[in-house]
Amino acid sequence: MRTRHTRNGWGYTVHNWVANYTENKEEAEVCRLQDFGIKLFKPEGGDLMEQKNTNKMDKEPIRGLIYGASGTGKTTVAATMPSPGFVDTDKGMLSLKGKDIPYFDISQDVPVMRWLNINKAVDTFAKDPTIKTIVLDSLTTASECAMTSVQVTNKTFGKAPTLQDWGHQIAKLKELIFKLIALPKHIIVIAHEKYDKDELSGRVWCGPLVTGKLAQQLGIYFDEMYRAEVTAGKIQEFKLLMRATSVYTAKSRLAGKNHNGNYYPANFKEIIK
């Protein structure tokens, strides 16, 4: 049973299991979060909290983000994950032609429907037992879809986004990320890259291309964060930077398990073997 509520323009869904968590102050926080448009997901067969054990962490799904310039092999390396299904907002599946990989081509949809269809595609793959990995390709263009959805709702479509529009867009993107990483499947999110410069210090750094401060927060949500790179020359070598430098954002919790150095091969079959 689901009950639909609206408060101050925010819509949220309260499940019957959430409604029961209001008998003390700590549990009341669960419902308070709903006031901010944050949907909570109950783990399958469990309660809001589930005790885990570090001895079983190898069985945890991978939640990774790969960013980089166009042509650095992001889509191709994501396809090396187990049984992937792609949510394609970039119209970038040509590199996987003939690979027998299921995908939804969101890029061909009417712009005002793309955000809704991104979520529908994720939900469809979430229910499909043959899909072991969900790939969002890419978060960069998905953020544009989120903004279109927000501006249509806020009746500002066709105009410069307002501060309220930006805030609602980030809320939508976070909700999608939370939904993805809560699933019992591998998750790979792809993004384009962006260089920034601090005008005071002159420092230059590079990270995923998404809206505003969200780019700096993405590392919180993903265990693996790689920058895709390719060497120049007649023989190209594709690789994944998995350790941060003074310029590039990267990290890996798999580092040290089977690999040394700063790079992984551009093949998840080698990374997670």
mmCIF file of N, CA and C in Angstrom, residues 84-89 91-94 96-98 100-108 121 125 131 135 137:
data_model
loop_
_atom_site.group_PDB
_atom_site.id
_atom_site.type_symbol
_atom_site.label_atom_id
_atom_site.label_comp_id
_atom_site.label_asym_id
_atom_site.label_seq_id
_atom_site.Cartn_x
_atom_site.Cartn_y
_atom_site.Cartn_z
ATOM 1 N N PRO A 84 25.665 -6.679 -18.549
ATOM 2 C CA PRO A 84 25.225 -5.289 -18.411
ATOM 3 C C PRO A 84 23.973 -4.956 -19.206
ATOM 4 N N GLY A 85 23.225 -3.976 -18.694
ATOM 5 C CA GLY A 85 22.120 -3.359 -19.413
ATOM 6 C C GLY A 85 22.335 -1.857 -19.370
ATOM 7 N N PHE A 86 22.283 -1.198 -20.524
ATOM 8 C CA PHE A 86 22.625 0.222 -20.613
ATOM 9 C C PHE A 86 21.384 1.108 -20.672
ATOM 10 N N VAL A 87 21.421 2.185 -19.894
ATOM 11 C CA VAL A 87 20.464 3.280 -20.022
ATOM 12 C C VAL A 87 21.222 4.382 -20.751
ATOM 13 N N ASP A 88 20.986 4.498 -22.065
ATOM 14 C CA ASP A 88 21.799 5.340 -22.936
ATOM 15 C C ASP A 88 21.133 6.692 -23.170
ATOM 16 N N THR A 89 21.713 7.739 -22.608
ATOM 17 C CA THR A 89 21.227 9.098 -22.854
ATOM 18 C C THR A 89 22.155 9.867 -23.786
ATOM 19 N N LYS A 91 23.440 8.556 -26.796
ATOM 20 C CA LYS A 91 23.465 7.965 -28.140
ATOM 21 C C LYS A 91 24.886 7.504 -28.456
ATOM 22 N N GLY A 92 25.409 6.695 -27.532
ATOM 23 C CA GLY A 92 26.799 6.270 -27.654
ATOM 24 C C GLY A 92 27.002 4.777 -27.719
ATOM 25 N N MET A 93 25.996 4.031 -28.192
ATOM 26 C CA MET A 93 26.076 2.573 -28.185
ATOM 27 C C MET A 93 26.732 1.985 -29.430
ATOM 28 N N LEU A 94 27.092 2.822 -30.391
ATOM 29 C CA LEU A 94 27.654 2.313 -31.636
ATOM 30 C C LEU A 94 28.933 1.514 -31.399
ATOM 31 N N LEU A 96 29.454 -0.553 -29.257
ATOM 32 C CA LEU A 96 29.123 -1.898 -28.781
ATOM 33 C C LEU A 96 28.308 -2.684 -29.804
ATOM 34 N N LYS A 97 28.279 -2.197 -31.021
ATOM 35 C CA LYS A 97 27.503 -2.860 -32.071
ATOM 36 C C LYS A 97 27.926 -4.319 -32.215
ATOM 37 N N GLY A 98 26.928 -5.209 -32.236
ATOM 38 C CA GLY A 98 27.193 -6.624 -32.399
ATOM 39 C C GLY A 98 27.571 -7.355 -31.121
ATOM 40 N N ASP A 100 25.577 -7.845 -28.487
ATOM 41 C CA ASP A 100 24.408 -8.482 -27.873
ATOM 42 C C ASP A 100 24.175 -7.972 -26.449
ATOM 43 N N ILE A 101 24.118 -6.640 -26.310
ATOM 44 C CA ILE A 101 23.909 -6.008 -25.004
ATOM 45 C C ILE A 101 22.585 -5.251 -25.027
ATOM 46 N N PRO A 102 21.675 -5.525 -24.094
ATOM 47 C CA PRO A 102 20.395 -4.808 -24.064
ATOM 48 C C PRO A 102 20.569 -3.361 -23.614
ATOM 49 N N TYR A 103 19.774 -2.459 -24.197
ATOM 50 C CA TYR A 103 19.855 -1.051 -23.786
ATOM 51 C C TYR A 103 18.558 -0.332 -24.121
ATOM 52 N N PHE A 104 18.350 0.777 -23.427
ATOM 53 C CA PHE A 104 17.258 1.697 -23.716
ATOM 54 C C PHE A 104 17.875 2.973 -24.285
ATOM 55 N N ASP A 105 17.411 3.397 -25.459
ATOM 56 C CA ASP A 105 17.937 4.595 -26.112
ATOM 57 C C ASP A 105 17.073 5.792 -25.714
ATOM 58 N N ILE A 106 17.428 6.409 -24.602
ATOM 59 C CA ILE A 106 16.677 7.559 -24.086
ATOM 60 C C ILE A 106 16.913 8.801 -24.944
ATOM 61 N N SER A 107 18.037 8.839 -25.656
ATOM 62 C CA SER A 107 18.390 10.022 -26.441
ATOM 63 C C SER A 107 17.395 10.294 -27.555
ATOM 64 N N GLN A 108 16.639 9.278 -27.970
ATOM 65 C CA GLN A 108 15.685 9.442 -29.058
ATOM 66 C C GLN A 108 14.304 9.887 -28.573
ATOM 67 N N ALA A 121 13.553 2.985 -17.286
ATOM 68 C CA ALA A 121 14.558 2.039 -17.767
ATOM 69 C C ALA A 121 15.309 1.395 -16.599
ATOM 70 N N PHE A 125 15.316 -2.667 -15.668
ATOM 71 C CA PHE A 125 16.519 -3.482 -15.486
ATOM 72 C C PHE A 125 16.613 -4.016 -14.057
ATOM 73 N N ILE A 131 19.871 -9.260 -15.909
ATOM 74 C CA ILE A 131 20.752 -8.091 -15.870
ATOM 75 C C ILE A 131 21.484 -8.066 -14.540
ATOM 76 N N VAL A 135 24.098 0.136 -16.252
ATOM 77 C CA VAL A 135 25.021 1.197 -16.651
ATOM 78 C C VAL A 135 24.219 2.434 -17.063
ATOM 79 N N ASP A 137 24.604 5.802 -18.920
ATOM 80 C CA ASP A 137 25.557 6.402 -19.858
ATOM 81 C C ASP A 137 24.882 7.572 -20.596
#
